[in-house]
Each structure stands twice: as structure tokens, then as C-alpha cells.
mmCIF file of C-alpha atoms in Angstrom:
data_model
loop_
_atom_site.group_PDB
_atom_site.id
_atom_site.type_symbol
_atom_site.label_atom_id
_atom_site.label_comp_id
_atom_site.label_asym_id
_atom_site.label_seq_id
_atom_site.Cartn_x
_atom_site.Cartn_y
_atom_site.Cartn_z
ATOM 1 C CA MET C 23 89.922 -29.288 12.268
ATOM 2 C CA ALA C 24 88.329 -32.385 11.098
ATOM 3 C CA ALA C 25 90.427 -35.060 9.420
ATOM 4 C CA VAL C 26 90.829 -34.994 5.623
ATOM 5 C CA SER C 27 88.541 -37.393 3.788
ATOM 6 C CA GLU C 28 90.079 -40.848 2.948
ATOM 7 C CA ARG C 29 90.210 -42.491 -0.397
ATOM 8 C CA GLU C 30 91.271 -45.811 -1.931
ATOM 9 C CA PRO C 31 95.078 -45.580 -2.333
ATOM 10 C CA VAL C 32 96.541 -45.443 -5.791
ATOM 11 C CA LYS C 33 99.488 -47.723 -6.322
ATOM 12 C CA GLU C 34 101.210 -45.862 -9.195
ATOM 13 C CA SER C 35 102.653 -42.445 -9.105
ATOM 14 C CA ALA C 36 100.629 -39.794 -10.788
ATOM 15 C CA ILE C 37 103.725 -38.330 -12.309
ATOM 16 C CA ASN C 38 103.519 -40.737 -15.210
ATOM 17 C CA ALA C 39 99.832 -41.417 -14.887
ATOM 18 C CA GLU C 40 97.952 -42.392 -17.987
ATOM 19 C CA ALA C 41 94.239 -42.956 -18.093
ATOM 20 C CA SER C 42 94.766 -46.621 -17.216
ATOM 21 C CA SER C 43 96.495 -45.740 -13.940
ATOM 22 C CA TYR C 44 93.569 -43.937 -12.379
ATOM 23 C CA PRO C 45 91.272 -45.890 -10.116
ATOM 24 C CA ASP C 46 88.106 -47.253 -11.623
ATOM 25 C CA ASP C 47 86.158 -47.141 -8.459
ATOM 26 C CA ASP C 48 83.519 -44.451 -7.617
ATOM 27 C CA LYS C 49 84.425 -40.939 -6.979
ATOM 28 C CA VAL C 50 85.512 -39.843 -3.606
ATOM 29 C CA GLY C 51 82.553 -39.576 -1.373
ATOM 30 C CA PHE C 52 81.282 -36.634 0.657
ATOM 31 C CA PRO C 53 83.344 -36.772 3.857
ATOM 32 C CA GLY C 54 80.948 -34.782 5.963
ATOM 33 C CA VAL C 55 80.491 -31.061 6.754
ATOM 34 C CA PRO C 56 83.217 -30.976 9.399
ATOM 35 C CA ALA C 57 85.809 -32.280 7.099
ATOM 36 C CA VAL C 58 84.883 -29.932 4.424
ATOM 37 C CA VAL C 59 84.861 -26.956 6.695
ATOM 38 C CA GLY C 60 88.229 -28.023 8.106
ATOM 39 C CA ASN C 61 89.653 -28.124 4.588
ATOM 40 C CA ALA C 62 88.386 -24.698 3.847
ATOM 41 C CA LEU C 63 90.014 -23.326 7.016
ATOM 42 C CA ARG C 64 93.262 -24.990 6.041
ATOM 43 C CA GLY C 65 92.970 -23.178 2.706
ATOM 44 C CA GLY C 66 92.410 -19.793 4.403
ATOM 45 C CA LEU C 67 95.561 -20.397 6.611
ATOM 46 C CA ILE C 68 97.652 -21.257 3.564
ATOM 47 C CA GLY C 69 96.439 -18.192 1.649
ATOM 48 C CA SER C 70 97.133 -15.975 4.593
ATOM 49 C CA ALA C 71 100.645 -17.367 5.002
ATOM 50 C CA GLU C 72 101.562 -16.805 1.478
ATOM 51 C CA LEU C 73 100.959 -13.024 2.113
ATOM 52 C CA VAL C 74 103.675 -12.820 4.697
ATOM 53 C CA PRO C 75 107.339 -12.583 3.667
ATOM 54 C CA GLY C 76 109.288 -15.277 5.484
ATOM 55 C CA VAL C 77 106.333 -17.611 5.922
ATOM 56 C CA SER C 78 105.597 -20.454 3.474
ATOM 57 C CA GLY C 79 102.112 -21.801 2.436
ATOM 58 C CA GLY C 80 103.747 -25.147 2.041
ATOM 59 C CA THR C 81 104.796 -25.084 5.714
ATOM 60 C CA VAL C 82 101.125 -24.469 6.762
ATOM 61 C CA ALA C 83 99.974 -27.425 4.517
ATOM 62 C CA LEU C 84 102.578 -29.530 6.355
ATOM 63 C CA VAL C 85 101.514 -28.441 9.757
ATOM 64 C CA THR C 86 97.827 -29.024 9.064
ATOM 65 C CA GLY C 87 98.374 -32.465 7.725
ATOM 66 C CA VAL C 88 97.316 -32.011 4.011
ATOM 67 C CA TYR C 89 100.646 -31.496 2.226
ATOM 68 C CA ASP C 90 100.980 -34.937 0.655
ATOM 69 C CA ARG C 91 97.433 -35.006 -0.419
ATOM 70 C CA LEU C 92 97.454 -31.600 -1.973
ATOM 71 C CA LEU C 93 100.565 -32.530 -3.933
ATOM 72 C CA TYR C 94 99.009 -35.800 -5.077
ATOM 73 C CA ASN C 95 95.596 -34.361 -6.133
ATOM 74 C CA GLY C 96 97.228 -31.416 -7.831
ATOM 75 C CA SER C 97 99.400 -33.760 -9.715
ATOM 76 C CA VAL C 98 96.495 -35.937 -10.835
ATOM 77 C CA LEU C 99 94.546 -32.903 -11.819
ATOM 78 C CA LEU C 100 97.502 -31.624 -13.999
ATOM 79 C CA SER C 101 97.948 -35.132 -15.543
ATOM 80 C CA GLY C 102 94.201 -35.259 -16.227
ATOM 81 C CA ILE C 103 94.203 -31.887 -17.996
ATOM 82 C CA LYS C 104 97.326 -32.760 -19.968
ATOM 83 C CA GLY C 105 95.683 -36.106 -21.059
ATOM 84 C CA GLY C 106 92.383 -34.373 -21.911
ATOM 85 C CA ILE C 107 94.142 -31.928 -24.194
ATOM 86 C CA ALA C 108 96.632 -34.205 -25.920
ATOM 87 C CA GLY C 109 95.906 -37.745 -24.822
ATOM 88 C CA PRO C 110 94.686 -40.552 -27.130
ATOM 89 C CA ASP C 111 91.371 -40.987 -25.376
ATOM 90 C CA ARG C 112 90.748 -37.578 -23.932
ATOM 91 C CA GLY C 113 87.282 -38.043 -22.538
ATOM 92 C CA ALA C 114 88.243 -41.278 -20.713
ATOM 93 C CA GLN C 115 91.232 -39.660 -19.178
ATOM 94 C CA LEU C 116 89.362 -36.728 -17.905
ATOM 95 C CA ARG C 117 86.629 -38.916 -16.434
ATOM 96 C CA ARG C 118 89.099 -41.221 -14.666
ATOM 97 C CA ALA C 119 91.176 -38.137 -13.297
ATOM 98 C CA ASN C 120 87.898 -36.713 -11.996
ATOM 99 C CA ARG C 121 87.227 -39.936 -10.026
ATOM 100 C CA ALA C 122 90.656 -39.986 -8.707
ATOM 101 C CA ILE C 123 90.761 -36.441 -7.357
ATOM 102 C CA ASP C 124 89.462 -35.532 -3.905
ATOM 103 C CA TRP C 125 87.372 -32.510 -4.922
ATOM 104 C CA TRP C 126 86.194 -32.173 -1.350
ATOM 105 C CA LEU C 127 89.662 -31.377 -0.299
ATOM 106 C CA LEU C 128 90.750 -29.181 -3.319
ATOM 107 C CA LEU C 129 87.766 -26.989 -3.983
ATOM 108 C CA PRO C 130 87.072 -25.804 -0.328
ATOM 109 C CA MET C 131 90.821 -25.182 0.222
ATOM 110 C CA ALA C 132 91.119 -23.286 -3.117
ATOM 111 C CA LEU C 133 88.046 -21.193 -2.374
ATOM 112 C CA LEU C 134 89.104 -19.963 1.069
ATOM 113 C CA MET C 135 92.758 -19.626 -0.016
ATOM 114 C CA PHE C 136 91.749 -17.098 -2.713
ATOM 115 C CA LEU C 137 89.256 -15.358 -0.385
ATOM 116 C CA ALA C 138 92.035 -15.044 2.271
ATOM 117 C CA VAL C 139 94.447 -13.549 -0.341
ATOM 118 C CA PHE C 140 91.938 -11.113 -1.691
ATOM 119 C CA SER C 141 90.381 -9.970 1.714
ATOM 120 C CA LEU C 142 93.501 -10.031 3.917
ATOM 121 C CA ALA C 143 96.198 -8.612 1.472
ATOM 122 C CA GLY C 144 95.828 -4.984 2.777
ATOM 123 C CA VAL C 145 95.520 -6.016 6.438
ATOM 124 C CA LEU C 146 98.446 -8.310 6.648
ATOM 125 C CA HIS C 147 100.638 -5.846 4.526
ATOM 126 C CA ASP C 148 99.842 -3.152 7.033
ATOM 127 C CA PHE C 149 100.560 -5.411 9.995
ATOM 128 C CA VAL C 150 103.962 -6.531 8.516
ATOM 129 C CA GLU C 151 104.853 -2.784 7.595
ATOM 130 C CA ASN C 152 103.634 -1.130 10.723
ATOM 131 C CA SER C 153 104.695 -3.838 13.318
ATOM 132 C CA PRO C 154 107.740 -5.403 11.736
ATOM 133 C CA GLU C 155 109.304 -6.621 14.979
ATOM 134 C CA VAL C 156 106.025 -8.019 16.465
ATOM 135 C CA SER C 157 105.126 -9.784 13.099
ATOM 136 C CA ARG C 158 108.564 -11.347 12.658
ATOM 137 C CA SER C 159 108.553 -12.552 16.286
ATOM 138 C CA LEU C 160 105.201 -14.080 15.914
ATOM 139 C CA PHE C 161 105.725 -15.679 12.581
ATOM 140 C CA GLY C 162 109.227 -16.649 13.522
ATOM 141 C CA GLY C 163 107.734 -18.729 16.470
ATOM 142 C CA MET C 164 105.299 -20.372 14.050
ATOM 143 C CA VAL C 165 107.985 -21.396 11.481
ATOM 144 C CA ALA C 166 110.314 -22.509 14.230
ATOM 145 C CA ALA C 167 107.814 -24.823 15.790
ATOM 146 C CA SER C 168 106.865 -26.124 12.339
ATOM 147 C CA ILE C 169 110.315 -27.429 11.675
ATOM 148 C CA ALA C 170 109.506 -30.377 13.677
ATOM 149 C CA VAL C 171 106.810 -31.590 11.107
ATOM 150 C CA PRO C 172 108.960 -32.512 8.201
ATOM 151 C CA LEU C 173 111.676 -33.953 10.565
ATOM 152 C CA MET C 174 109.072 -36.281 12.182
ATOM 153 C CA MET C 175 107.726 -37.224 8.709
ATOM 154 C CA ALA C 176 111.369 -38.011 7.599
ATOM 155 C CA ARG C 177 111.849 -40.139 10.701
ATOM 156 C CA GLU C 178 108.718 -42.200 9.914
ATOM 157 C CA SER C 179 109.790 -42.611 6.367
ATOM 158 C CA ALA C 180 113.224 -43.726 7.336
ATOM 159 C CA ARG C 181 111.799 -46.366 9.677
ATOM 160 C CA GLY C 182 110.677 -48.272 6.667
ATOM 161 C CA GLU C 183 114.151 -48.068 5.241
ATOM 162 C CA GLY C 184 116.142 -49.107 8.217
ATOM 163 C CA GLY C 185 116.773 -45.784 9.752
ATOM 164 C CA PHE C 186 118.527 -42.641 8.731
ATOM 165 C CA LYS C 187 121.828 -42.704 6.833
ATOM 166 C CA PRO C 188 123.644 -40.220 9.206
ATOM 167 C CA VAL C 189 126.129 -38.641 6.798
ATOM 168 C CA ARG C 190 123.567 -38.192 4.040
ATOM 169 C CA ALA C 191 120.949 -36.856 6.450
ATOM 170 C CA ALA C 192 123.474 -34.368 7.842
ATOM 171 C CA VAL C 193 124.651 -33.151 4.472
ATOM 172 C CA THR C 194 121.086 -32.751 3.290
ATOM 173 C CA LEU C 195 120.076 -30.716 6.336
ATOM 174 C CA VAL C 196 123.066 -28.433 5.948
ATOM 175 C CA LEU C 197 122.616 -27.904 2.296
ATOM 176 C CA GLY C 198 118.896 -27.150 2.855
ATOM 177 C CA PHE C 199 119.751 -24.749 5.576
ATOM 178 C CA VAL C 200 122.343 -22.900 3.398
ATOM 179 C CA ILE C 201 120.141 -22.669 0.418
ATOM 180 C CA GLY C 202 117.147 -21.431 2.624
ATOM 181 C CA LEU C 203 119.570 -18.763 4.166
ATOM 182 C CA ILE C 204 120.673 -17.608 0.771
ATOM 183 C CA LEU C 205 117.135 -17.320 -0.498
ATOM 184 C CA VAL C 206 116.074 -15.012 2.315
ATOM 185 C CA SER C 207 119.247 -12.899 2.224
ATOM 186 C CA ILE C 208 118.942 -11.720 -1.417
ATOM 187 C CA PRO C 209 118.510 -7.956 -1.371
ATOM 188 C CA GLY C 210 115.606 -6.594 -3.405
ATOM 189 C CA GLU C 211 114.889 -3.259 -4.932
ATOM 190 C CA GLU C 212 111.180 -2.456 -5.463
ATOM 191 C CA ASN C 213 110.047 -2.209 -9.013
ATOM 192 C CA PRO C 214 106.958 0.143 -8.836
ATOM 193 C CA ASP C 215 106.040 -0.508 -12.400
ATOM 194 C CA PRO C 216 107.060 -3.874 -13.631
ATOM 195 C CA SER C 217 106.251 -5.081 -17.143
ATOM 196 C CA TYR C 218 103.734 -7.967 -17.578
ATOM 197 C CA LEU C 219 106.576 -10.202 -18.868
ATOM 198 C CA ILE C 220 108.420 -9.775 -15.568
ATOM 199 C CA VAL C 221 105.280 -10.243 -13.529
ATOM 200 C CA PHE C 222 104.661 -13.523 -15.484
ATOM 201 C CA PHE C 223 107.994 -15.016 -14.722
ATOM 202 C CA ALA C 224 108.215 -13.677 -11.202
ATOM 203 C CA ALA C 225 104.806 -15.382 -10.527
ATOM 204 C CA ALA C 226 106.116 -18.616 -12.022
ATOM 205 C CA ILE C 227 109.089 -18.609 -9.599
ATOM 206 C CA ALA C 228 107.273 -17.318 -6.418
ATOM 207 C CA VAL C 229 104.354 -19.757 -6.762
ATOM 208 C CA CYS C 230 106.767 -22.784 -6.439
ATOM 209 C CA ALA C 231 107.037 -21.670 -2.742
ATOM 210 C CA LEU C 232 103.396 -22.610 -2.361
ATOM 211 C CA ALA C 233 104.430 -26.200 -2.830
ATOM 212 C CA MET C 234 107.783 -26.142 -1.132
ATOM 213 C CA PRO C 235 107.801 -25.718 2.773
ATOM 214 C CA GLY C 236 110.566 -23.361 3.995
ATOM 215 C CA VAL C 237 110.517 -21.121 0.933
ATOM 216 C CA SER C 238 108.311 -17.970 1.204
ATOM 217 C CA GLY C 239 106.608 -16.913 -2.011
ATOM 218 C CA SER C 240 106.166 -13.505 -0.660
ATOM 219 C CA TYR C 241 109.844 -13.236 0.252
ATOM 220 C CA LEU C 242 110.799 -14.214 -3.207
ATOM 221 C CA LEU C 243 108.547 -11.506 -4.625
ATOM 222 C CA LEU C 244 110.237 -9.117 -2.170
ATOM 223 C CA ALA C 245 113.624 -10.067 -3.349
ATOM 224 C CA MET C 246 112.565 -9.530 -7.023
ATOM 225 C CA GLY C 247 111.010 -6.167 -6.148
ATOM 226 C CA LEU C 248 107.367 -7.148 -6.847
ATOM 227 C CA TYR C 249 105.889 -7.809 -3.161
ATOM 228 C CA ALA C 250 104.472 -4.242 -2.828
ATOM 229 C CA PRO C 251 103.343 -3.864 -6.435
ATOM 230 C CA THR C 252 101.489 -7.342 -6.214
ATOM 231 C CA LEU C 253 99.831 -6.632 -2.955
ATOM 232 C CA ALA C 254 98.750 -3.291 -4.281
ATOM 233 C CA ALA C 255 97.313 -4.959 -7.417
ATOM 234 C CA VAL C 256 95.301 -7.381 -5.379
ATOM 235 C CA ASP C 257 94.061 -4.712 -2.993
ATOM 236 C CA GLU C 258 93.117 -2.416 -5.891
ATOM 237 C CA ARG C 259 91.611 -5.370 -7.998
ATOM 238 C CA ASN C 260 93.976 -4.615 -10.870
ATOM 239 C CA LEU C 261 92.532 -7.373 -13.026
ATOM 240 C CA ALA C 262 95.241 -7.220 -15.841
ATOM 241 C CA TYR C 263 98.055 -7.563 -13.256
ATOM 242 C CA ILE C 264 96.332 -10.275 -11.447
ATOM 243 C CA GLY C 265 95.465 -12.143 -14.669
ATOM 244 C CA VAL C 266 99.049 -12.200 -15.820
ATOM 245 C CA PHE C 267 100.351 -13.126 -12.450
ATOM 246 C CA MET C 268 97.821 -16.101 -12.270
ATOM 247 C CA LEU C 269 98.949 -17.254 -15.700
ATOM 248 C CA GLY C 270 102.467 -17.241 -14.570
ATOM 249 C CA ALA C 271 101.643 -18.997 -11.393
ATOM 250 C CA LEU C 272 99.752 -21.819 -13.364
ATOM 251 C CA PHE C 273 102.840 -22.090 -15.576
ATOM 252 C CA GLY C 274 105.226 -22.443 -12.659
ATOM 253 C CA ILE C 275 103.297 -24.849 -10.466
ATOM 254 C CA SER C 276 102.322 -27.151 -13.282
ATOM 255 C CA ALA C 277 106.061 -27.865 -13.798
ATOM 256 C CA PHE C 278 107.194 -27.765 -10.233
ATOM 257 C CA ILE C 279 104.497 -29.910 -8.738
ATOM 258 C CA LYS C 280 105.567 -32.871 -10.818
ATOM 259 C CA LEU C 281 109.150 -32.657 -9.738
ATOM 260 C CA LEU C 282 108.115 -32.459 -6.138
ATOM 261 C CA GLU C 283 105.881 -35.471 -6.503
ATOM 262 C CA TYR C 284 108.628 -37.358 -8.055
ATOM 263 C CA LEU C 285 111.022 -36.445 -5.191
ATOM 264 C CA LEU C 286 108.467 -37.386 -2.542
ATOM 265 C CA THR C 287 107.788 -40.666 -4.322
ATOM 266 C CA SER C 288 111.323 -41.849 -5.073
ATOM 267 C CA HIS C 289 113.395 -39.904 -2.523
ATOM 268 C CA ARG C 290 110.910 -39.176 0.388
ATOM 269 C CA THR C 291 113.225 -39.133 3.312
ATOM 270 C CA ILE C 292 115.948 -37.082 1.740
ATOM 271 C CA THR C 293 113.435 -34.655 0.304
ATOM 272 C CA LEU C 294 111.748 -34.202 3.771
ATOM 273 C CA LEU C 295 115.193 -33.561 5.310
ATOM 274 C CA ALA C 296 115.913 -30.884 2.699
ATOM 275 C CA MET C 297 112.575 -29.284 3.499
ATOM 276 C CA THR C 298 113.636 -29.232 7.216
ATOM 277 C CA GLY C 299 116.838 -27.478 6.394
ATOM 278 C CA LEU C 300 115.074 -24.951 4.024
ATOM 279 C CA MET C 301 112.619 -24.062 6.879
ATOM 280 C CA ALA C 302 115.525 -23.592 9.365
ATOM 281 C CA GLY C 303 117.402 -21.430 7.017
ATOM 282 C CA SER C 304 114.362 -19.264 6.200
ATOM 283 C CA LEU C 305 114.228 -18.150 9.967
ATOM 284 C CA ARG C 306 116.817 -15.543 9.074
ATOM 285 C CA ALA C 307 114.192 -13.553 7.422
ATOM 286 C CA LEU C 308 112.149 -13.524 10.497
ATOM 287 C CA TRP C 309 114.843 -12.261 12.994
ATOM 288 C CA PRO C 310 112.949 -9.383 14.816
ATOM 289 C CA TRP C 311 115.502 -6.734 14.586
ATOM 290 C CA GLN C 312 116.424 -5.744 11.021
ATOM 291 C CA ASP C 313 117.261 -2.601 9.128
ATOM 292 C CA ASP C 314 115.190 -1.524 6.101
ATOM 293 C CA ASP C 315 117.647 -3.264 3.789
ATOM 294 C CA GLY C 316 117.358 -6.427 5.629
ATOM 295 C CA ALA C 317 120.537 -6.198 7.579
ATOM 296 C CA LEU C 318 120.329 -7.897 11.041
ATOM 297 C CA ARG C 319 120.793 -5.911 14.255
ATOM 298 C CA GLY C 320 121.563 -7.301 17.744
ATOM 299 C CA ILE C 321 119.060 -8.026 20.458
ATOM 300 C CA GLU C 322 117.403 -4.821 21.632
ATOM 301 C CA GLY C 323 115.661 -3.740 24.839
ATOM 302 C CA ASN C 324 112.208 -4.928 23.872
ATOM 303 C CA TRP C 325 113.325 -8.608 23.685
ATOM 304 C CA PRO C 326 111.110 -9.786 26.550
ATOM 305 C CA ALA C 327 107.898 -8.632 24.559
ATOM 306 C CA MET C 328 109.274 -10.093 21.291
ATOM 307 C CA LEU C 329 110.155 -13.409 23.161
ATOM 308 C CA GLY C 330 106.481 -13.452 24.250
ATOM 309 C CA PHE C 331 105.155 -13.171 20.745
ATOM 310 C CA PHE C 332 107.656 -15.772 19.594
ATOM 311 C CA VAL C 333 106.204 -18.099 22.288
ATOM 312 C CA ILE C 334 102.649 -17.288 21.134
ATOM 313 C CA GLY C 335 103.596 -18.267 17.687
ATOM 314 C CA VAL C 336 105.016 -21.501 18.840
ATOM 315 C CA ALA C 337 101.906 -22.156 20.884
ATOM 316 C CA VAL C 338 99.750 -21.650 17.945
ATOM 317 C CA VAL C 339 101.494 -24.272 15.813
ATOM 318 C CA VAL C 340 101.614 -26.704 18.780
ATOM 319 C CA ALA C 341 97.938 -26.262 19.303
ATOM 320 C CA VAL C 342 97.303 -27.059 15.588
ATOM 321 C CA LEU C 343 99.489 -30.052 15.628
ATOM 322 C CA VAL C 344 97.789 -31.499 18.837
ATOM 323 C CA ALA C 345 94.431 -30.899 17.239
ATOM 324 C CA GLU C 346 95.569 -32.566 13.932
ATOM 325 C CA ARG C 347 97.056 -35.534 15.716
ATOM 326 C CA PHE C 348 94.013 -35.975 17.902
ATOM 327 C CA LEU C 349 91.503 -35.723 15.040
ATOM 328 C CA GLY C 350 93.765 -37.626 12.652
ATOM 329 C CA GLN C 351 94.179 -40.513 15.226
ATOM 330 C CA GLY C 352 97.764 -39.650 16.094
ATOM 331 C CA LYS C 353 99.149 -39.024 12.651
ATOM 332 C CA ILE C 354 100.831 -35.915 11.637
ATOM 333 C CA ALA C 355 100.260 -36.606 7.997
ATOM 334 C CA ASP C 356 98.350 -39.393 6.353
ATOM 335 C CA PRO C 357 99.504 -39.354 2.664
ATOM 336 C CA PRO C 358 98.060 -41.395 -0.123
ATOM 337 C CA SER C 359 100.102 -44.548 -0.799
ATOM 338 C CA THR C 360 101.608 -42.864 -3.813
ATOM 339 C CA PHE C 361 104.038 -41.174 -1.502
ATOM 340 C CA GLY C 362 106.352 -43.195 0.643
ATOM 341 C CA GLU C 363 105.161 -46.794 -0.168
ATOM 342 C CA THR C 364 106.743 -47.099 -3.552
ATOM 343 C CA LYS C 365 110.264 -46.500 -4.840
ATOM 344 C CA THR C 366 111.573 -45.385 -1.444
ATOM 345 C CA ALA C 367 114.392 -47.933 -1.210
ATOM 346 C CA LYS C 368 116.960 -45.331 -2.563
ATOM 347 C CA ASP C 369 116.766 -43.149 0.576
#
């Protein structure tokens, strides 16, 4: 995939951005067809990941090197909308936010993400339902290999702070692991006919996983009993259900993305370590041998085949990382200076 388009860094966090804090330079230029196609493919991968219980779209964004940029641009977009609705100079705030946003990143990714969700919902659901051990082994390998990404990003962040603080790092990793383990161990009973109010708030909770590596939105829906009804609504084009779900998702992400940006701006290293722990804990959901109620079974006789699928999953992620490092000139992620260059002394 081609590297994501570059832009002039913004020196102030978008979390408290007013119109004056947006750059006054020209809009982000067209980065070229390969970069736009690469961004679209990333969006397709993120959308596909969100359909699979135990796999996080945020993890895919980390692996493909666009996590920080997505969070930053999403935050600027939300700040611009807020300023355009209630700000003192609404037109100016919208125009400046428009110049600050990398639309060549957001629009192609959003388009392919929605296309992937609507076109693959039935296919991936059938794969997960009909081949549970194979799918868990494959996706487990992908998530396991992805754990290295936030860990290496945390190491890079810590270098500018004099290195890791061992006790704090260890406690954060353990807490993240325990929380991730708890989240994927919650038993869920399917709700075949949920009310729209339940759908709204379930979407608001589950969509936060889109921005948080290690937390699977699909698994949260599964725990709340709405995974199958939601996939069925998408597959059957139930517009009322989909509309309520999208409103809930917008409500949830608009609040959560600001919190995450603050954490990655002011506490970058510790936040990345927490993400690492969350991803490690989430592997419990991807243990190949499970009962229908999620109880884990021991290793069974088909373990060589399952190990093979696990290795394939690892190889896929390693290949993506190698491609991203090569195309990105050796960088796993190249965030805007909003993240990691300001207010990082605390961690």
C-alpha cells in the first residue's frame, strides 16, 4: 500500500481546537492515485475486521499505519462541525477545519469501509459460523502478530522521555490485559428483536471499539446479544435498524474520539501500553476450541491444521507491516505532530 499523504503538522491538539488553531495554509493536496487506492484498501480491511468477533478495526488501523492520522482527522472534523453549529464565527471555523482535514485519507477509507461492511456481512458471518475453529485460528494469528505494533510505537514514544518507567509500564500492561480478558469473557444471550433504544446505545458502545485497538466491536455486540440481529439488518438492508444504529454510532464516536486524542496527546506511551494489554487480553476470544457458550476447551486433535492457519494469520500481518515499513520509509506509523510531540512529559 502506498504511504498516506503528508501534511503540514499542527502544533496544537485538536481536542480544544478553535478556528484560530487550524492551519491557514492551503488544503491538503492530492497525494496521487496509489496513495488514495492504498487508503481505500485500508478502509476495506478495517470494515472487514469490524465484522469479526474478536478482531478490532482499530488494530487494523494500527497495523496499516493510519491510526494516529485517522484519530486526528476525525477529531478535527468533529471540532469543525461543533464550531460550525455553535461557534462564534461558524463559516470561518468550517472553512479552516476543511483545510486542516486530509479528505484524501478520510473519504476513500470511509467509502471502502462501508462497502466492505455491506458487501461482506453475510460472507464473513457464514465463515465465522460455519468454520469457527479455522476462523479463530486465522484471526488469532493476525491479532497476536499485531500486538507488536503498539508495543513498538510505545517504545518509540518512550525514547523521547528517557525510556520506559518499568513499574508503570508493567502495571499498565497487566491492567490492559485483564480488562481485555474481561471484555471478551462476558456471556451474551441473543436478543432477536431489540428495541431501537437498545440498538442506539449498543451502537454507541460498540463503535468505540473502532477507535480502540484490542477491543472488538463485533464481540461487544455479541456480548449484548445484538451481533446476529445487526448483521441480519445489514444483510437484509433494514434501513430503520441501520439508521438508528448509525445515529448511535455517531453519538458514541463523537465523545470517545476526543478522549482518545487527549490520551494519545498527553499520555501517549502509557496509552499505547494499555492498548497492547487490551489486544493481548482479547486473544481469549480467538482460542480455536470453544463451546457454544464461549467456554474454552483443551487442545484437540486438529491442532496441526489450526496451528497452520494461525501461522498464516501471523504471516499476513507481517507482510502488511513489511510493506508499510518499506513504503513508509521504515516507519510503523507517522502521526501528525499533534500526537507525541506535545504534552508527553507525563509518561
